[in-house]
Short mmCIF file of C-alpha atoms in Angstrom, two decimals:
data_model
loop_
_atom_site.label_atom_id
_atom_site.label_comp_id
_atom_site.label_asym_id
_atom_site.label_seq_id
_atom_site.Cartn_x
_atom_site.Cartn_y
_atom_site.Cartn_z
CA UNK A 1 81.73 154.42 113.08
CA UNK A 2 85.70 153.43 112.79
CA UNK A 3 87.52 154.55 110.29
CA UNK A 4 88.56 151.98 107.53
CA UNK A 5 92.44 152.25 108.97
CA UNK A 6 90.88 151.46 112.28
CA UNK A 7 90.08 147.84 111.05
CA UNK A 8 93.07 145.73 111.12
CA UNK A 9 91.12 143.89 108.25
CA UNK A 10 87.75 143.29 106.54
CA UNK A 11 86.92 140.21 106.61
CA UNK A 12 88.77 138.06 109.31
CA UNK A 13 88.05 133.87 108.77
CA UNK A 14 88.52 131.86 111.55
CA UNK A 15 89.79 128.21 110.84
CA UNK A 16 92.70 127.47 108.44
CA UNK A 17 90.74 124.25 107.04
CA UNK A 18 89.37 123.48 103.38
CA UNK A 19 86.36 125.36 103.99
CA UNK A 20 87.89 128.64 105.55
CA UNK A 21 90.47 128.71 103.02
CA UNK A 22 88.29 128.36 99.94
CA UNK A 23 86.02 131.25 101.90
CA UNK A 24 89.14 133.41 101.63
CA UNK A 25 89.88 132.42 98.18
CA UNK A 26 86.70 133.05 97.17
CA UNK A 27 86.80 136.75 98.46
CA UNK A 28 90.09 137.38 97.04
CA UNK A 29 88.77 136.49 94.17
CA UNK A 30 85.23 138.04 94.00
CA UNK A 31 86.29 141.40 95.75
CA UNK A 32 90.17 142.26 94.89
CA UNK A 33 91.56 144.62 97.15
CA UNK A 34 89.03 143.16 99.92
CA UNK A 35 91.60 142.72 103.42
CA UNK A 36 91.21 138.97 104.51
CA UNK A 37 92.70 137.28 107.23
CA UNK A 38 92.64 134.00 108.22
CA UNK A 39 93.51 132.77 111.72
CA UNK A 40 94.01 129.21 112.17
CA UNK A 41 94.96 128.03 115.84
CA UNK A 42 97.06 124.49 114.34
CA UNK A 43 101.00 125.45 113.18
CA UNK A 44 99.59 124.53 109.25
CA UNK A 45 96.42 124.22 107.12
CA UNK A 46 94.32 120.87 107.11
CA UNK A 47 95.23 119.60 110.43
CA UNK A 48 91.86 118.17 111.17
CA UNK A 49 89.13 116.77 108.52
CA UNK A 50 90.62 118.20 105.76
CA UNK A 51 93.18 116.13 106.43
CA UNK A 52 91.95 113.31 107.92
CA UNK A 53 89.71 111.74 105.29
CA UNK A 54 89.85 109.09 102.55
CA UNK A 55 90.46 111.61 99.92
CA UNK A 56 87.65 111.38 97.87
CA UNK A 57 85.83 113.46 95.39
CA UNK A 58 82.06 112.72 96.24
CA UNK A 59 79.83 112.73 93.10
CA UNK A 60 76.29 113.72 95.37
CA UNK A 61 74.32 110.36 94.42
CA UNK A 62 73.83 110.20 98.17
CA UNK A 63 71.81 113.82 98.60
CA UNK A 64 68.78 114.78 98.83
CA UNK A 65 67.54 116.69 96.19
CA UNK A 66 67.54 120.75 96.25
CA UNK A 67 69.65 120.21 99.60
CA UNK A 68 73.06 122.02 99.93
CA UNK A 69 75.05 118.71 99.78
CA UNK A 70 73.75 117.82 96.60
CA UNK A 71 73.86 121.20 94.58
CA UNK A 72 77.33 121.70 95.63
CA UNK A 73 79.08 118.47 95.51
CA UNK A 74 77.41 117.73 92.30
CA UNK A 75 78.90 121.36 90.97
CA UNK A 76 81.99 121.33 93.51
CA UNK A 77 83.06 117.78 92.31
CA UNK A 78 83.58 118.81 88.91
CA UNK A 79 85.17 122.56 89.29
CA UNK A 80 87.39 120.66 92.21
CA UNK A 81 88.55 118.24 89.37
CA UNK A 82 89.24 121.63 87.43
CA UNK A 83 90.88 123.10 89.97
CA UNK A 84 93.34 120.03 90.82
CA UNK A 85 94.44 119.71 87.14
CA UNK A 86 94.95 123.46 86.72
CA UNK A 87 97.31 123.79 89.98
CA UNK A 88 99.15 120.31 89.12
CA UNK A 89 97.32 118.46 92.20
CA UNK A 90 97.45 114.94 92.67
CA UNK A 91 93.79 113.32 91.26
CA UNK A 92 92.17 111.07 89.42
CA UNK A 93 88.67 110.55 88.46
CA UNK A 94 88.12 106.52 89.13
CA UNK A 95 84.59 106.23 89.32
CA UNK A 96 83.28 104.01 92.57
CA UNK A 97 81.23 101.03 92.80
CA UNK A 98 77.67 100.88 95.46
CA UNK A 99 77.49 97.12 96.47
CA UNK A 100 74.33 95.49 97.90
CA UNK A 101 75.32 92.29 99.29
CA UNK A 102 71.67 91.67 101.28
CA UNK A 103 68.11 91.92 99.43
CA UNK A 104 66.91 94.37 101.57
CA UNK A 105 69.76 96.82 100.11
CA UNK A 106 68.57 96.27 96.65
CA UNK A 107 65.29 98.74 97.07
CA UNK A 108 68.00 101.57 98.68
CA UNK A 109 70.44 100.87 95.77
CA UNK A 110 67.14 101.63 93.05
CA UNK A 111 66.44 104.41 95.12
CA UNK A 112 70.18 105.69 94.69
CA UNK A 113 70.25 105.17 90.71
CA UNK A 114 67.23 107.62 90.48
CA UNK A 115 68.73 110.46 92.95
CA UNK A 116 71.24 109.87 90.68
CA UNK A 117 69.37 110.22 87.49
CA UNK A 118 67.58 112.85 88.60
CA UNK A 119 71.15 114.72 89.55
CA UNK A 120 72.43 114.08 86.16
CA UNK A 121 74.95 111.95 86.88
CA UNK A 122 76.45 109.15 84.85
CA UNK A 123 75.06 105.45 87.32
CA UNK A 124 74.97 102.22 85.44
CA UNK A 125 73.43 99.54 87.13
CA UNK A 126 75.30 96.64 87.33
CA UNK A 127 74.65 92.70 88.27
CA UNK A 128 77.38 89.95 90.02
CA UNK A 129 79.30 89.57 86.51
CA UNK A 130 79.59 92.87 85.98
CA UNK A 131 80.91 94.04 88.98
CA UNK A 132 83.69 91.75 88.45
CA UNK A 133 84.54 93.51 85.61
CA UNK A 134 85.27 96.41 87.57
CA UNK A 135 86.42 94.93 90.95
CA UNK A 136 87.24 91.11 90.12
CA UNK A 137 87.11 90.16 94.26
CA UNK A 138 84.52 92.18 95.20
CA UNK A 139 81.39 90.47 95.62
CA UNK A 140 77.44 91.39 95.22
CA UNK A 141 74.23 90.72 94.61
CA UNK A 142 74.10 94.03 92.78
CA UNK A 143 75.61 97.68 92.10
CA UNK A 144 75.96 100.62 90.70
CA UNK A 145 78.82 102.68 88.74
CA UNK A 146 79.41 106.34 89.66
CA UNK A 147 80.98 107.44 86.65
CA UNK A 148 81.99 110.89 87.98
CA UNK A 149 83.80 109.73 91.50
CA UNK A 150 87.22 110.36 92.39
CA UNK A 151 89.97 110.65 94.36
CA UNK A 152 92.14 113.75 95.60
CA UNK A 153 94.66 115.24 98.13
CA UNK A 154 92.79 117.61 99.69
CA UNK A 155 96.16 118.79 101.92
CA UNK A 156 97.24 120.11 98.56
CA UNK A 157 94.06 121.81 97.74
CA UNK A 158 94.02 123.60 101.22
CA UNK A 159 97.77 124.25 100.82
CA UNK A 160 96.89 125.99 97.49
CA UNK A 161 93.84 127.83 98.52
CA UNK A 162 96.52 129.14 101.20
CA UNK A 163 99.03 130.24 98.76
CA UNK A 164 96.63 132.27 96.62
CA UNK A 165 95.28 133.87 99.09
CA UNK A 166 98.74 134.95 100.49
CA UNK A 167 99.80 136.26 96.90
CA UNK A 168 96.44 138.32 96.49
CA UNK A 169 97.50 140.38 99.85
CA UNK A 170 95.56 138.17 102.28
CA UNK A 171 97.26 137.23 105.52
CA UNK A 172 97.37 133.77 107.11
CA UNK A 173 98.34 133.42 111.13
CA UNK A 174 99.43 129.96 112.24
CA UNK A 175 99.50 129.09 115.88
CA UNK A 176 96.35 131.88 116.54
CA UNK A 177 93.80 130.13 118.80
CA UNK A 178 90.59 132.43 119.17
CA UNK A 179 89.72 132.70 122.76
CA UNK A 180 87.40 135.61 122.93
CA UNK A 181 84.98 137.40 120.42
CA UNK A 182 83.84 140.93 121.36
CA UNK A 183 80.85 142.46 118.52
CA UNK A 184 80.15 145.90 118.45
CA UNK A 185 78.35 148.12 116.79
CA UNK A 186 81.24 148.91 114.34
CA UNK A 187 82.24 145.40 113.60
CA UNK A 188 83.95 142.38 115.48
CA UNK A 189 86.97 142.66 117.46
CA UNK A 190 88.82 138.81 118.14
CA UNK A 191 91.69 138.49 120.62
CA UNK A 192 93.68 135.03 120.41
CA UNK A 193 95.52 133.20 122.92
CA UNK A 194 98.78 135.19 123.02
CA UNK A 195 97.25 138.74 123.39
CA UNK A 196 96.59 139.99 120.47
CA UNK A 197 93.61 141.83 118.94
CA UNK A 198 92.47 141.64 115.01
CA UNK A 199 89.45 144.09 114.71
CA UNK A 200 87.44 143.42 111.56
CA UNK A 201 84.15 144.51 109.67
CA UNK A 202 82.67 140.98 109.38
CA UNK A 203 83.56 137.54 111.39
CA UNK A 204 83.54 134.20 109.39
CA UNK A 205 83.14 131.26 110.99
CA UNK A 206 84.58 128.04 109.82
CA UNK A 207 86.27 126.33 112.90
CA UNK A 208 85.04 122.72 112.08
CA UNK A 209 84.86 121.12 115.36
CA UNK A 210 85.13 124.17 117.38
CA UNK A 211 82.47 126.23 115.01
CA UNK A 212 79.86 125.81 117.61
CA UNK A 213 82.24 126.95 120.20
CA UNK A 214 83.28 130.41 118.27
CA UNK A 215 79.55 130.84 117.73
CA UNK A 216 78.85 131.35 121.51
CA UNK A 217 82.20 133.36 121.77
CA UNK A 218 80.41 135.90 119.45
CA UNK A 219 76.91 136.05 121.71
CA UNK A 220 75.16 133.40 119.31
CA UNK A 221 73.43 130.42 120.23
CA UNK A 222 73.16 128.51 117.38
CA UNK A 223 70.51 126.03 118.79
CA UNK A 224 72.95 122.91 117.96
CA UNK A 225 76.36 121.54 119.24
CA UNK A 226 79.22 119.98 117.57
CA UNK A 227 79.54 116.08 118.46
CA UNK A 228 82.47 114.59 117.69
CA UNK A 229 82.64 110.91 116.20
CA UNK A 230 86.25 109.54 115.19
CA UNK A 231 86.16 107.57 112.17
CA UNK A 232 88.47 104.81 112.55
CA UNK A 233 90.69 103.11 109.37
CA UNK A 234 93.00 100.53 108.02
CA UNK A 235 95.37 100.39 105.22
CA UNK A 236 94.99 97.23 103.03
CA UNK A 237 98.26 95.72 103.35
CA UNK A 238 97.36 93.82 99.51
CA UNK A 239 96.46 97.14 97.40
CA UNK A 240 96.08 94.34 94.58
CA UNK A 241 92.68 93.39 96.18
CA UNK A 242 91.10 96.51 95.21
CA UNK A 243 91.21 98.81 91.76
CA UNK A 244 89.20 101.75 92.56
CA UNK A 245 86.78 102.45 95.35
CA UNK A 246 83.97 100.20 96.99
CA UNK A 247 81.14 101.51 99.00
CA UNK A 248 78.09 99.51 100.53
CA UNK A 249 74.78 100.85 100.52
CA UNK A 250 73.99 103.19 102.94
CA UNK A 251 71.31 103.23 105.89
CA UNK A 252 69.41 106.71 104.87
CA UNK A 253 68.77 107.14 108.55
CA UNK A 254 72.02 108.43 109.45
CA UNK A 255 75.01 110.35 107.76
CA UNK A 256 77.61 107.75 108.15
CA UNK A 257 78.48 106.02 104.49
CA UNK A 258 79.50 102.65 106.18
CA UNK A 259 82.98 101.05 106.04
CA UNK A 260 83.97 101.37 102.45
CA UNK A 261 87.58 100.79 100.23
CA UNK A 262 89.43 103.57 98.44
CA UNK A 263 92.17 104.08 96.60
CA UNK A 264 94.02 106.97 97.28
CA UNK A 265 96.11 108.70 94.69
CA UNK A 266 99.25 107.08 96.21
CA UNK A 267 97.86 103.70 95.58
CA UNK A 268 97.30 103.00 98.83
CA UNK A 269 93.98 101.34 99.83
CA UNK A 270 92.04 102.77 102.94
CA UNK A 271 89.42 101.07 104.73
CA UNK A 272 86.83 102.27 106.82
CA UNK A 273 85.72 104.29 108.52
CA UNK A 274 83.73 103.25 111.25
CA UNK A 275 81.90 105.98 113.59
CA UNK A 276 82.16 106.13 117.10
CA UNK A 277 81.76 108.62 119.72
CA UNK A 278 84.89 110.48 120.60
CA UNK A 279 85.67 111.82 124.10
CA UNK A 280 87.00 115.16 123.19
CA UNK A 281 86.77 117.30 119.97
CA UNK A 282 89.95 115.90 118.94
CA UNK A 283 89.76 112.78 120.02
CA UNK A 284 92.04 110.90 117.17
CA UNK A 285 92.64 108.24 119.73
CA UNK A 286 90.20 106.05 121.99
CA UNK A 287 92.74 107.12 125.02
CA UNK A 288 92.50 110.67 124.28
CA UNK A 289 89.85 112.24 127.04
CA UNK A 290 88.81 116.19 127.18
CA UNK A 291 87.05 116.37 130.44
CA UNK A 292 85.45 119.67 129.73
CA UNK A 293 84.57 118.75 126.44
CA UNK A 294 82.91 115.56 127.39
CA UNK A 295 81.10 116.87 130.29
CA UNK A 296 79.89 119.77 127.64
CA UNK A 297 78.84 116.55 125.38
CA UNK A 298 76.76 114.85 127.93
CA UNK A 299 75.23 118.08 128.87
CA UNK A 300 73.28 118.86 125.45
CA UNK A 301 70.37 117.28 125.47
CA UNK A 302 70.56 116.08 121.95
CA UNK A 303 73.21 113.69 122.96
CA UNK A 304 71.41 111.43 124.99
CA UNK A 305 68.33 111.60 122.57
CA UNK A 306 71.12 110.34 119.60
CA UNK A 307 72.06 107.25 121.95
CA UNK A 308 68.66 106.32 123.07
CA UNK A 309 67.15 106.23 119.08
CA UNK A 310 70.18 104.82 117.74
CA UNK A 311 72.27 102.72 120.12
CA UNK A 312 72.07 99.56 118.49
CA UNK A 313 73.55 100.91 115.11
CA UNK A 314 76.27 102.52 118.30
CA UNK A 315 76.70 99.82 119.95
CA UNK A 316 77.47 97.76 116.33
CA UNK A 317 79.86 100.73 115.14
CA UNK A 318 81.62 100.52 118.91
CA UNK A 319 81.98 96.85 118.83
CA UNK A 320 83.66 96.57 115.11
CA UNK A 321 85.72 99.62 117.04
CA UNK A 322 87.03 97.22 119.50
CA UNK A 323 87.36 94.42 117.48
CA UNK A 324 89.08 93.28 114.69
CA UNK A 325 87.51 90.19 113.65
CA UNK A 326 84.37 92.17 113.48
CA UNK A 327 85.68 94.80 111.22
CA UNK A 328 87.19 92.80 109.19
CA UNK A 329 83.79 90.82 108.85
CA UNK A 330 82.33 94.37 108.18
CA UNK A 331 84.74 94.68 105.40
CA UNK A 332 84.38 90.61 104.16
CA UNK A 333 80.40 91.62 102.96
CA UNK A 334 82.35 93.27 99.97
CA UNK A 335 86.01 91.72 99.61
CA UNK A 336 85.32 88.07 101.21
CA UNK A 337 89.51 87.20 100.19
CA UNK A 338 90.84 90.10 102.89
CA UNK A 339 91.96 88.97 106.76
CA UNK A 340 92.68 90.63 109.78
CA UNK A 341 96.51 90.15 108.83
CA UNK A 342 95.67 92.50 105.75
CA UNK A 343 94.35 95.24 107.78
CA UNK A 344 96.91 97.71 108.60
CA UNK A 345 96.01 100.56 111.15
CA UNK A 346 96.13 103.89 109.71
CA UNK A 347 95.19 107.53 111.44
CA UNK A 348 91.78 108.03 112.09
CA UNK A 349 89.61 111.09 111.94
CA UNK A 350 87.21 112.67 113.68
CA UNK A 351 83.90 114.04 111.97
CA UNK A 352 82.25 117.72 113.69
CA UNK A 353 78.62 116.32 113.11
CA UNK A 354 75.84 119.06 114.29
CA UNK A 355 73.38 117.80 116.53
CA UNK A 356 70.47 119.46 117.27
CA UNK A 357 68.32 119.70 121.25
CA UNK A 358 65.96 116.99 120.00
CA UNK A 359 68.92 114.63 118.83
CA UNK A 360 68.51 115.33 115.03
CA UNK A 361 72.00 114.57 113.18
CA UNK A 362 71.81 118.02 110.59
CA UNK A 363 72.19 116.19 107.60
CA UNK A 364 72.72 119.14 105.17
CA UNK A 365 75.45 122.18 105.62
CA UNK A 366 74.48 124.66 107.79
CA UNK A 367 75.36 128.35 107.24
CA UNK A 368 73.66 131.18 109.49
CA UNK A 369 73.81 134.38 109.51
CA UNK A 370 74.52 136.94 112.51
CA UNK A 371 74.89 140.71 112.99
CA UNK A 372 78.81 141.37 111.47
CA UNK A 373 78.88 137.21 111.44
CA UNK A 374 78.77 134.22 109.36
CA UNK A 375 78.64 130.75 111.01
CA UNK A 376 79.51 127.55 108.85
CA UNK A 377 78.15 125.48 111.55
CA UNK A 378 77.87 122.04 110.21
CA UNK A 379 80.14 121.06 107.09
CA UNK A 380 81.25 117.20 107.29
CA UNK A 381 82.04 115.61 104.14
CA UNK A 382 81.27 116.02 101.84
CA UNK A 383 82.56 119.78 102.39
CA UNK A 384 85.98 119.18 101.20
CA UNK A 385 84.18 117.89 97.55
CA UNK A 386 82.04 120.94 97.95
CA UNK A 387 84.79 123.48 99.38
CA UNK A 388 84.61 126.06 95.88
CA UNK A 389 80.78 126.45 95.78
CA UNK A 390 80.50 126.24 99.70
CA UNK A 391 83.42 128.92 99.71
CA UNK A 392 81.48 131.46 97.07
CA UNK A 393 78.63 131.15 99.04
CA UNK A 394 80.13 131.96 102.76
CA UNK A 395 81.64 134.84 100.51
CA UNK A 396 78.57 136.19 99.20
CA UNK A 397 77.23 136.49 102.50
CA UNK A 398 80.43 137.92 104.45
CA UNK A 399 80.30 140.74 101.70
CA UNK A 400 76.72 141.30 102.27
CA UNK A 401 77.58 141.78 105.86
CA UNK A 402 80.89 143.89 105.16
CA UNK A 403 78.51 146.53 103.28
CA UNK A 404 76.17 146.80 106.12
CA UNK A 405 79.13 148.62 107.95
CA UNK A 406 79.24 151.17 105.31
CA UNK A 407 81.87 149.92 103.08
CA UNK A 408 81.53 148.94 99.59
CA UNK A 409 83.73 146.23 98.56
CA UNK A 410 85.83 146.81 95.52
CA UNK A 411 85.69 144.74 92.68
CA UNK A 412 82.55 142.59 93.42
CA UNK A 413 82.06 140.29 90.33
CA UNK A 414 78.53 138.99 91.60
CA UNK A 415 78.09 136.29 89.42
CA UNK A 416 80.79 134.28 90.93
CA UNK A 417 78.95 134.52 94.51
CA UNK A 418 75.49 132.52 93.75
#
């Protein structure tokens, strides 16, 4: 067995995202005096979907019941508004508006004001002259009122997750890309791409579109791989169209929340995004092609099962990709006044969706354990939302894991880890 001043730390998080830096937080917090370090390949935090999204504080309407996504965006939401006022963040808490413009939405929209009953969550159902009380050019048949939705920058939050950690003794390493994972008996030893080793007690995954990647670095086969879709949006050149944010209703059968309008805490007004497959892992750009990657991509069975069950819902989110006209029709079902002139292009995203061999999309967050491991292997939005309760609970289980070397960790306050 090493010697604790053999370990260069205790706990060693890989990814420098929302979700890696609220695990660190959380430790700091739980366990003072624990060693974390964070290694995050990127020159910053939130290079990738922490900070590529529309910025907003999801209430949970959408989630199943007793799933992940709904316990802890329900509970993150609110302790993330906390959070934002207490640090001086950028936020507000607008509320958002679920349009059905077709009768066949109308039975998905009822559905969606009992999950969000049965949540606890303030939904008032609305008809056509009531929604222009709240959004006086959007247009319906019906809707609903999240009371508890809002809006965030989620850089900030990342940025200040960060800056705790650093002033509670934790280190942060920019520019550290992970290229090999050696377990032992003793612990986890990482070397990154310029030579050097960090040896730890316990590994934490949370490398977002690589997290499947690090995984089989550390000898585990997690059974799914990471497939990338970009999430393409536009800025509304006339803000003035729009007061808060408008969503349509969703299609339960896949994880995508359709092109919707939000105001971001700048005022600005993003729309989108759309979902289409990317051709590499960071593929913020149609042109941008990872050979490797996509031949990786093609290889897992589960791809090819997604396209054959769902390529006309593809093939619709492609073609509004390569055309305008048909986004902006996308987007005219809500806000008939907006043109293509109004659409702006703005940076897209890319979304690390989980897919497993049979072509399932993982629809909930997925966190599994390993021998001197944790993987967060599938956190899409709405993990940023989620990031404190999602953080507590990677936590929980990397201290577990850290005692099962022989060390106690000091300080653990285990009510704040459930």
């Amino acid at each position: 067995m090493m010697t604790h001043a053999a370990y260069d730390c205790d706990v060693l998080v890989i990814g420098g995202g929302i979700v890696g830096l609220s695990t660190a937080y959380a430790i700091t917090r739980t366990a003072p005096g624990t060693r974390v370090t964070v290694l995050e390949k990127e020159w910053g935090p939130a290079e990738h979907q922490t900070g590529r999204n529309s910025g907003v504080i999801h209430s949970g309407i959408y989630y199943a019941p007793g799933s992940l996504k709904a316990r802890y965006a329900v509970r993150g939401a609110a302790e993330l508004v906390d959070f934002c006022a207490e640090h001086g963040i950028a936020h507000a808490v607008t509320g958002k508006l679920i349009v059905a413009t077709r009768s066949d939405e109308l039975p998905r929209l009822h559905a969606l004001v009992q999950r969000g009953r049965a949540h606890g969550l303030p939904v008032r159902e609305l008809g056509p002259a009531q929604i222009a009380e709240y959004e006086p050019r959007v247009r319906g048949l019906a809707a609903i009122r999240v009371g508890t939705t809002g809006v965030c920058d989620f850089t900030a939050v990342a940025v200040r997750f960060a800056a705790e950690v650093s002033a509670s003794g934790g280190q942060i390493r920019y520019g550290a890309e992970v290229v090999a994972v050696d377990r032992r008996p003793w612990g986890v030893a990482v070397r990154t791409a310029d030579g050097q080793v960090v040896r730890a007690r316990v590994l934490v995954n949370c490398a977002g579109l690589h997290s499947d990647r690090v995984a089989r670095l550390a000898g585990d086969d997690p059974d799914a791989r990471i497939v990338p879709f970009r999430g393409e949006y536009y800025e509304l050149a006339r803000p003035e169209l729009v007061r808060g944010l408008v969503y349509p209703v969703p299609d339960p059968a896949f994880p995508f929340l359709g092109v919707h309008l939000t105001r971001g805490v700048d005022g600005t007004v993003h729309v989108g995004p759309n979902a289409v497959p990317a051709l590499a892992r960071e593929g913020y750009g149609r042109a941008v092609v990872n050979p490797r990657e996509l031949a990786a991509i093609l290889a897992w069975p589960g791809a090819w099962r997604i396209a054959r069950r769902h390529w006309r819902y593809g093939a619709g989110e492609v073609h509004r990709s390569l055309s305008k006209s048909a986004f902006t029709r996308a987007v005219q079902r809500l806000l008939p006044e907006v043109t293509e002139a109004d659409l702006r292009p703005s940076p897209a995203g890319v979304r690390a969706q989980a897919v497993l061999r049979d072509g399932t999309l993982v629809d909930d967050f997925l966190i599994r354990d390993a021998p001197h491991t944790v993987h967060v292997l599938n956190a899409p939005s709405p993990a940023a939302t989620a990031s404190l309760p999602i953080g507590r609970e990677v936590a929980r289980r990397a201290l577990l894991r850290a005692r099962a070397t022989g060390w106690a960790p000091p300080a653990v306050e285990s009510g704040h880890c459930v």
